[in-house]
Amino acid sequence: VQPGQTVLITGASGGVGSFAVQIAKALGAEVTGVCSTRNVDLVRSIGADHVVDYTKTDFTRTGNRYDVILDNVEAQPLAAVRRALTPTGTLIPNSGHGGRWLGPIRRIVKARVLSGFTRQQLKPFVSVEKRQDLLALADLLSSGQVRSVIDRTYSLDEAADALAYVGAGHTRGKVVITV
Protein backbone atom coordinates (compact mmCIF):
# COMPACT_ATOMS: atom_id res chain seq x y z
CA VAL A 1 0.00 0.00 0.00
CA GLN A 2 1.32 3.38 -1.05
CA PRO A 3 0.20 6.88 -0.02
CA GLY A 4 -2.74 8.05 -2.12
CA GLN A 5 -3.83 4.58 -3.21
CA THR A 6 -7.43 3.49 -2.85
CA VAL A 7 -7.80 0.37 -0.71
CA LEU A 8 -10.91 -1.73 -0.09
CA ILE A 9 -11.01 -4.19 2.79
CA THR A 10 -13.79 -6.76 3.12
CA GLY A 11 -14.41 -8.02 6.61
CA ALA A 12 -13.20 -4.62 7.81
CA SER A 13 -14.59 -5.09 11.32
CA GLY A 14 -13.04 -8.51 11.87
CA GLY A 15 -9.79 -9.51 13.52
CA VAL A 16 -7.63 -9.03 10.41
CA GLY A 17 -9.75 -6.34 8.79
CA SER A 18 -9.75 -4.03 11.81
CA PHE A 19 -5.96 -3.96 11.76
CA ALA A 20 -5.80 -3.72 7.95
CA VAL A 21 -8.04 -0.62 7.88
CA GLN A 22 -5.82 1.15 10.39
CA ILE A 23 -2.52 0.11 8.80
CA ALA A 24 -3.64 1.14 5.30
CA LYS A 25 -4.81 4.48 6.67
CA ALA A 26 -1.49 5.00 8.52
CA LEU A 27 0.32 4.29 5.24
CA GLY A 28 -1.60 7.12 3.58
CA ALA A 29 -4.25 5.24 1.65
CA GLU A 30 -7.87 6.22 1.09
CA VAL A 31 -9.62 3.30 2.79
CA THR A 32 -13.04 1.77 2.15
CA GLY A 33 -14.22 -0.85 4.62
CA VAL A 34 -16.90 -3.42 3.86
CA CYS A 35 -18.92 -4.70 6.82
CA SER A 36 -22.46 -5.32 8.07
CA THR A 37 -24.84 -2.63 9.32
CA ARG A 38 -24.02 -3.24 12.99
CA ASN A 39 -20.31 -2.59 12.35
CA VAL A 40 -20.47 0.57 10.22
CA ASP A 41 -19.73 2.91 13.16
CA LEU A 42 -16.87 0.69 14.37
CA VAL A 43 -15.20 0.68 10.94
CA ARG A 44 -15.54 4.47 10.71
CA SER A 45 -14.11 4.85 14.22
CA ILE A 46 -10.92 2.98 13.27
CA GLY A 47 -10.27 5.26 10.32
CA ALA A 48 -12.10 4.11 7.19
CA ASP A 49 -12.80 7.02 4.86
CA HIS A 50 -15.77 5.19 3.35
CA VAL A 51 -17.87 2.26 4.55
CA VAL A 52 -19.93 -0.11 2.42
CA ASP A 53 -22.68 -1.99 4.25
CA TYR A 54 -22.72 -5.32 2.41
CA THR A 55 -26.30 -6.00 3.52
CA LYS A 56 -27.40 -3.03 1.39
CA THR A 57 -24.72 -2.61 -1.30
CA ASP A 58 -22.56 -4.98 -3.33
CA PHE A 59 -19.17 -3.27 -3.60
CA THR A 60 -18.50 -5.06 -6.90
CA ARG A 61 -21.48 -3.25 -8.49
CA THR A 62 -20.86 0.34 -7.34
CA GLY A 63 -18.58 1.26 -10.23
CA ASN A 64 -15.81 2.27 -7.79
CA ARG A 65 -12.34 0.91 -8.56
CA TYR A 66 -9.57 0.24 -6.07
CA ASP A 67 -5.80 -0.04 -6.31
CA VAL A 68 -5.73 -2.75 -3.64
CA ILE A 69 -8.47 -5.08 -2.38
CA LEU A 70 -7.83 -7.20 0.70
CA ASP A 71 -10.64 -9.75 0.53
CA ASN A 72 -10.93 -11.33 3.97
CA VAL A 73 -14.38 -12.75 3.20
CA GLU A 74 -14.32 -13.95 -0.43
CA ALA A 75 -18.11 -13.88 -0.64
CA GLN A 76 -18.04 -12.63 -4.24
CA PRO A 77 -16.82 -14.52 -7.31
CA LEU A 78 -13.23 -13.76 -8.28
CA ALA A 79 -14.34 -12.22 -11.60
CA ALA A 80 -16.69 -9.78 -9.83
CA VAL A 81 -14.01 -8.68 -7.37
CA ARG A 82 -11.54 -8.17 -10.21
CA ARG A 83 -14.02 -5.77 -11.85
CA ALA A 84 -13.70 -3.60 -8.72
CA LEU A 85 -9.93 -3.37 -9.23
CA THR A 86 -8.17 -0.71 -11.25
CA PRO A 87 -6.54 -2.10 -14.43
CA THR A 88 -3.23 -2.46 -12.56
CA GLY A 89 -4.71 -3.14 -9.12
CA THR A 90 -3.80 -5.86 -6.66
CA LEU A 91 -6.25 -8.38 -5.18
CA ILE A 92 -5.27 -10.23 -2.03
CA PRO A 93 -7.71 -13.07 -1.27
CA ASN A 94 -7.35 -13.91 2.41
CA SER A 95 -10.25 -15.94 3.76
CA GLY A 96 -8.84 -19.44 3.42
CA HIS A 97 -12.12 -20.53 1.81
CA GLY A 98 -11.99 -23.23 -0.74
CA GLY A 99 -13.07 -26.67 -1.68
CA ARG A 100 -13.57 -29.62 0.60
CA TRP A 101 -10.30 -31.39 -0.24
CA LEU A 102 -7.91 -28.66 -1.28
CA GLY A 103 -9.13 -25.75 0.84
CA PRO A 104 -7.97 -22.44 -0.60
CA ILE A 105 -5.46 -24.06 -3.00
CA ARG A 106 -7.87 -23.98 -5.98
CA ARG A 107 -8.54 -20.24 -5.60
CA ILE A 108 -4.83 -19.52 -5.05
CA VAL A 109 -3.85 -21.42 -8.20
CA LYS A 110 -6.63 -19.73 -10.19
CA ALA A 111 -5.44 -16.31 -8.98
CA ARG A 112 -1.83 -17.10 -9.94
CA VAL A 113 -2.79 -18.36 -13.38
CA LEU A 114 -5.00 -15.32 -14.08
CA SER A 115 -2.15 -13.00 -13.02
CA GLY A 116 -0.20 -14.21 -16.04
CA PHE A 117 -2.88 -12.90 -18.40
CA THR A 118 -3.72 -9.50 -16.90
CA ARG A 119 -1.98 -6.42 -15.57
CA GLN A 120 -3.91 -6.90 -12.36
CA GLN A 121 -1.98 -8.73 -9.69
CA LEU A 122 -3.71 -11.48 -7.73
CA LYS A 123 -1.61 -12.31 -4.71
CA PRO A 124 -2.95 -14.70 -2.10
CA PHE A 125 -1.93 -13.58 1.37
CA VAL A 126 1.15 -15.33 2.66
CA SER A 127 2.49 -14.44 6.07
CA VAL A 128 6.23 -13.90 6.10
CA GLU A 129 7.54 -12.52 9.35
CA LYS A 130 10.13 -9.82 8.83
CA ARG A 131 11.80 -8.02 11.70
CA GLN A 132 11.48 -4.63 9.98
CA ASP A 133 7.73 -5.12 9.42
CA LEU A 134 7.19 -6.12 13.05
CA LEU A 135 9.13 -3.06 14.24
CA ALA A 136 7.05 -0.81 11.96
CA LEU A 137 3.86 -2.37 13.36
CA ALA A 138 5.13 -1.89 16.91
CA ASP A 139 5.73 1.80 16.11
CA LEU A 140 2.18 2.15 14.78
CA LEU A 141 0.81 0.54 17.94
CA SER A 142 2.93 2.60 20.33
CA SER A 143 2.07 5.84 18.51
CA GLY A 144 -1.64 5.06 18.73
CA GLN A 145 -2.11 5.04 14.94
CA VAL A 146 -3.18 1.41 15.27
CA ARG A 147 -5.09 -0.04 18.20
CA SER A 148 -6.49 -3.43 19.02
CA VAL A 149 -10.23 -3.85 18.75
CA ILE A 150 -11.32 -6.46 21.30
CA ASP A 151 -14.68 -8.15 20.80
CA ARG A 152 -14.72 -10.57 23.73
CA THR A 153 -12.42 -11.98 26.35
CA TYR A 154 -12.51 -15.59 27.53
CA SER A 155 -10.60 -17.42 30.25
CA LEU A 156 -8.31 -20.29 29.28
CA ASP A 157 -10.97 -22.71 30.58
CA GLU A 158 -13.39 -21.21 28.04
CA ALA A 159 -11.04 -21.58 25.06
CA ALA A 160 -13.37 -24.03 23.31
CA ASP A 161 -16.22 -21.51 23.59
CA ALA A 162 -13.94 -18.78 22.22
CA LEU A 163 -12.99 -20.93 19.23
CA ALA A 164 -16.64 -21.73 18.58
CA TYR A 165 -17.48 -18.02 18.69
CA VAL A 166 -14.71 -17.16 16.23
CA GLY A 167 -15.67 -20.12 14.03
CA ALA A 168 -19.23 -18.85 13.78
CA GLY A 169 -17.91 -15.71 12.06
CA HIS A 170 -18.84 -12.08 12.50
CA THR A 171 -16.45 -11.23 15.31
CA ARG A 172 -15.75 -7.54 15.84
CA GLY A 173 -12.01 -7.30 16.14
CA LYS A 174 -10.09 -9.87 18.13
CA VAL A 175 -11.18 -12.50 20.62
CA VAL A 176 -8.78 -12.76 23.55
CA ILE A 177 -7.95 -15.74 25.78
CA THR A 178 -6.65 -14.72 29.20
CA VAL A 179 -4.19 -16.98 30.96
Coordinates of C-alpha atoms in Angstrom, one line a residue:
V1 CA 0.0 0.0 0.0
Q2 CA 1.3 3.4 -1.0
P3 CA 0.2 6.9 0.0
G4 CA -2.7 8.0 -2.1
Q5 CA -3.8 4.6 -3.2
T6 CA -7.4 3.5 -2.8
V7 CA -7.8 0.4 -0.7
L8 CA -10.9 -1.7 -0.1
I9 CA -11.0 -4.2 2.8
T10 CA -13.8 -6.8 3.1
G11 CA -14.4 -8.0 6.6
A12 CA -13.2 -4.6 7.8
S13 CA -14.6 -5.1 11.3
G14 CA -13.0 -8.5 11.9
G15 CA -9.8 -9.5 13.5
V16 CA -7.6 -9.0 10.4
G17 CA -9.7 -6.3 8.8
S18 CA -9.8 -4.0 11.8
F19 CA -6.0 -4.0 11.8
A20 CA -5.8 -3.7 7.9
V21 CA -8.0 -0.6 7.9
Q22 CA -5.8 1.1 10.4
I23 CA -2.5 0.1 8.8
A24 CA -3.6 1.1 5.3
K25 CA -4.8 4.5 6.7
A26 CA -1.5 5.0 8.5
L27 CA 0.3 4.3 5.2
G28 CA -1.6 7.1 3.6
A29 CA -4.3 5.2 1.7
E30 CA -7.9 6.2 1.1
V31 CA -9.6 3.3 2.8
T32 CA -13.0 1.8 2.2
G33 CA -14.2 -0.9 4.6
V34 CA -16.9 -3.4 3.9
C35 CA -18.9 -4.7 6.8
S36 CA -22.5 -5.3 8.1
T37 CA -24.8 -2.6 9.3
R38 CA -24.0 -3.2 13.0
N39 CA -20.3 -2.6 12.3
V40 CA -20.5 0.6 10.2
D41 CA -19.7 2.9 13.2
L42 CA -16.9 0.7 14.4
V43 CA -15.2 0.7 10.9
R44 CA -15.5 4.5 10.7
S45 CA -14.1 4.8 14.2
I46 CA -10.9 3.0 13.3
G47 CA -10.3 5.3 10.3
A48 CA -12.1 4.1 7.2
D49 CA -12.8 7.0 4.9
H50 CA -15.8 5.2 3.4
V51 CA -17.9 2.3 4.5
V52 CA -19.9 -0.1 2.4
D53 CA -22.7 -2.0 4.2
Y54 CA -22.7 -5.3 2.4
T55 CA -26.3 -6.0 3.5
K56 CA -27.4 -3.0 1.4
T57 CA -24.7 -2.6 -1.3
D58 CA -22.6 -5.0 -3.3
F59 CA -19.2 -3.3 -3.6
T60 CA -18.5 -5.1 -6.9
R61 CA -21.5 -3.3 -8.5
T62 CA -20.9 0.3 -7.3
G63 CA -18.6 1.3 -10.2
N64 CA -15.8 2.3 -7.8
R65 CA -12.3 0.9 -8.6
Y66 CA -9.6 0.2 -6.1
D67 CA -5.8 0.0 -6.3
V68 CA -5.7 -2.8 -3.6
I69 CA -8.5 -5.1 -2.4
L70 CA -7.8 -7.2 0.7
D71 CA -10.6 -9.8 0.5
N72 CA -10.9 -11.3 4.0
V73 CA -14.4 -12.7 3.2
E74 CA -14.3 -13.9 -0.4
A75 CA -18.1 -13.9 -0.6
Q76 CA -18.0 -12.6 -4.2
P77 CA -16.8 -14.5 -7.3
L78 CA -13.2 -13.8 -8.3
A79 CA -14.3 -12.2 -11.6
A80 CA -16.7 -9.8 -9.8
V81 CA -14.0 -8.7 -7.4
R82 CA -11.5 -8.2 -10.2
R83 CA -14.0 -5.8 -11.8
A84 CA -13.7 -3.6 -8.7
L85 CA -9.9 -3.4 -9.2
T86 CA -8.2 -0.7 -11.3
P87 CA -6.5 -2.1 -14.4
T88 CA -3.2 -2.5 -12.6
G89 CA -4.7 -3.1 -9.1
T90 CA -3.8 -5.9 -6.7
L91 CA -6.3 -8.4 -5.2
I92 CA -5.3 -10.2 -2.0
P93 CA -7.7 -13.1 -1.3
N94 CA -7.3 -13.9 2.4
S95 CA -10.3 -15.9 3.8
G96 CA -8.8 -19.4 3.4
H97 CA -12.1 -20.5 1.8
G98 CA -12.0 -23.2 -0.7
G99 CA -13.1 -26.7 -1.7
R100 CA -13.6 -29.6 0.6
W101 CA -10.3 -31.4 -0.2
L102 CA -7.9 -28.7 -1.3
G103 CA -9.1 -25.7 0.8
P104 CA -8.0 -22.4 -0.6
I105 CA -5.5 -24.1 -3.0
R106 CA -7.9 -24.0 -6.0
R107 CA -8.5 -20.2 -5.6
I108 CA -4.8 -19.5 -5.1
V109 CA -3.8 -21.4 -8.2
K110 CA -6.6 -19.7 -10.2
A111 CA -5.4 -16.3 -9.0
R112 CA -1.8 -17.1 -9.9
V113 CA -2.8 -18.4 -13.4
L114 CA -5.0 -15.3 -14.1
S115 CA -2.2 -13.0 -13.0
G116 CA -0.2 -14.2 -16.0
F117 CA -2.9 -12.9 -18.4
T118 CA -3.7 -9.5 -16.9
R119 CA -2.0 -6.4 -15.6
Q120 CA -3.9 -6.9 -12.4
Q121 CA -2.0 -8.7 -9.7
L122 CA -3.7 -11.5 -7.7
K123 CA -1.6 -12.3 -4.7
P124 CA -2.9 -14.7 -2.1
F125 CA -1.9 -13.6 1.4
V126 CA 1.2 -15.3 2.7
S127 CA 2.5 -14.4 6.1
V128 CA 6.2 -13.9 6.1
E129 CA 7.5 -12.5 9.4
K130 CA 10.1 -9.8 8.8
R131 CA 11.8 -8.0 11.7
Q132 CA 11.5 -4.6 10.0
D133 CA 7.7 -5.1 9.4
L134 CA 7.2 -6.1 13.0
L135 CA 9.1 -3.1 14.2
A136 CA 7.0 -0.8 12.0
L137 CA 3.9 -2.4 13.4
A138 CA 5.1 -1.9 16.9
D139 CA 5.7 1.8 16.1
L140 CA 2.2 2.2 14.8
L141 CA 0.8 0.5 17.9
S142 CA 2.9 2.6 20.3
S143 CA 2.1 5.8 18.5
G144 CA -1.6 5.1 18.7
Q145 CA -2.1 5.0 14.9
V146 CA -3.2 1.4 15.3
R147 CA -5.1 0.0 18.2
S148 CA -6.5 -3.4 19.0
V149 CA -10.2 -3.9 18.8
I150 CA -11.3 -6.5 21.3
D151 CA -14.7 -8.2 20.8
R152 CA -14.7 -10.6 23.7
T153 CA -12.4 -12.0 26.4
Y154 CA -12.5 -15.6 27.5
S155 CA -10.6 -17.4 30.3
L156 CA -8.3 -20.3 29.3
D157 CA -11.0 -22.7 30.6
E158 CA -13.4 -21.2 28.0
A159 CA -11.0 -21.6 25.1
A160 CA -13.4 -24.0 23.3
D161 CA -16.2 -21.5 23.6
A162 CA -13.9 -18.8 22.2
L163 CA -13.0 -20.9 19.2
A164 CA -16.6 -21.7 18.6
Y165 CA -17.5 -18.0 18.7
V166 CA -14.7 -17.2 16.2
G167 CA -15.7 -20.1 14.0
A168 CA -19.2 -18.9 13.8
G169 CA -17.9 -15.7 12.1
H170 CA -18.8 -12.1 12.5
T171 CA -16.4 -11.2 15.3
R172 CA -15.8 -7.5 15.8
G173 CA -12.0 -7.3 16.1
K174 CA -10.1 -9.9 18.1
V175 CA -11.2 -12.5 20.6
V176 CA -8.8 -12.8 23.5
I177 CA -8.0 -15.7 25.8
T178 CA -6.6 -14.7 29.2
V179 CA -4.2 -17.0 31.0

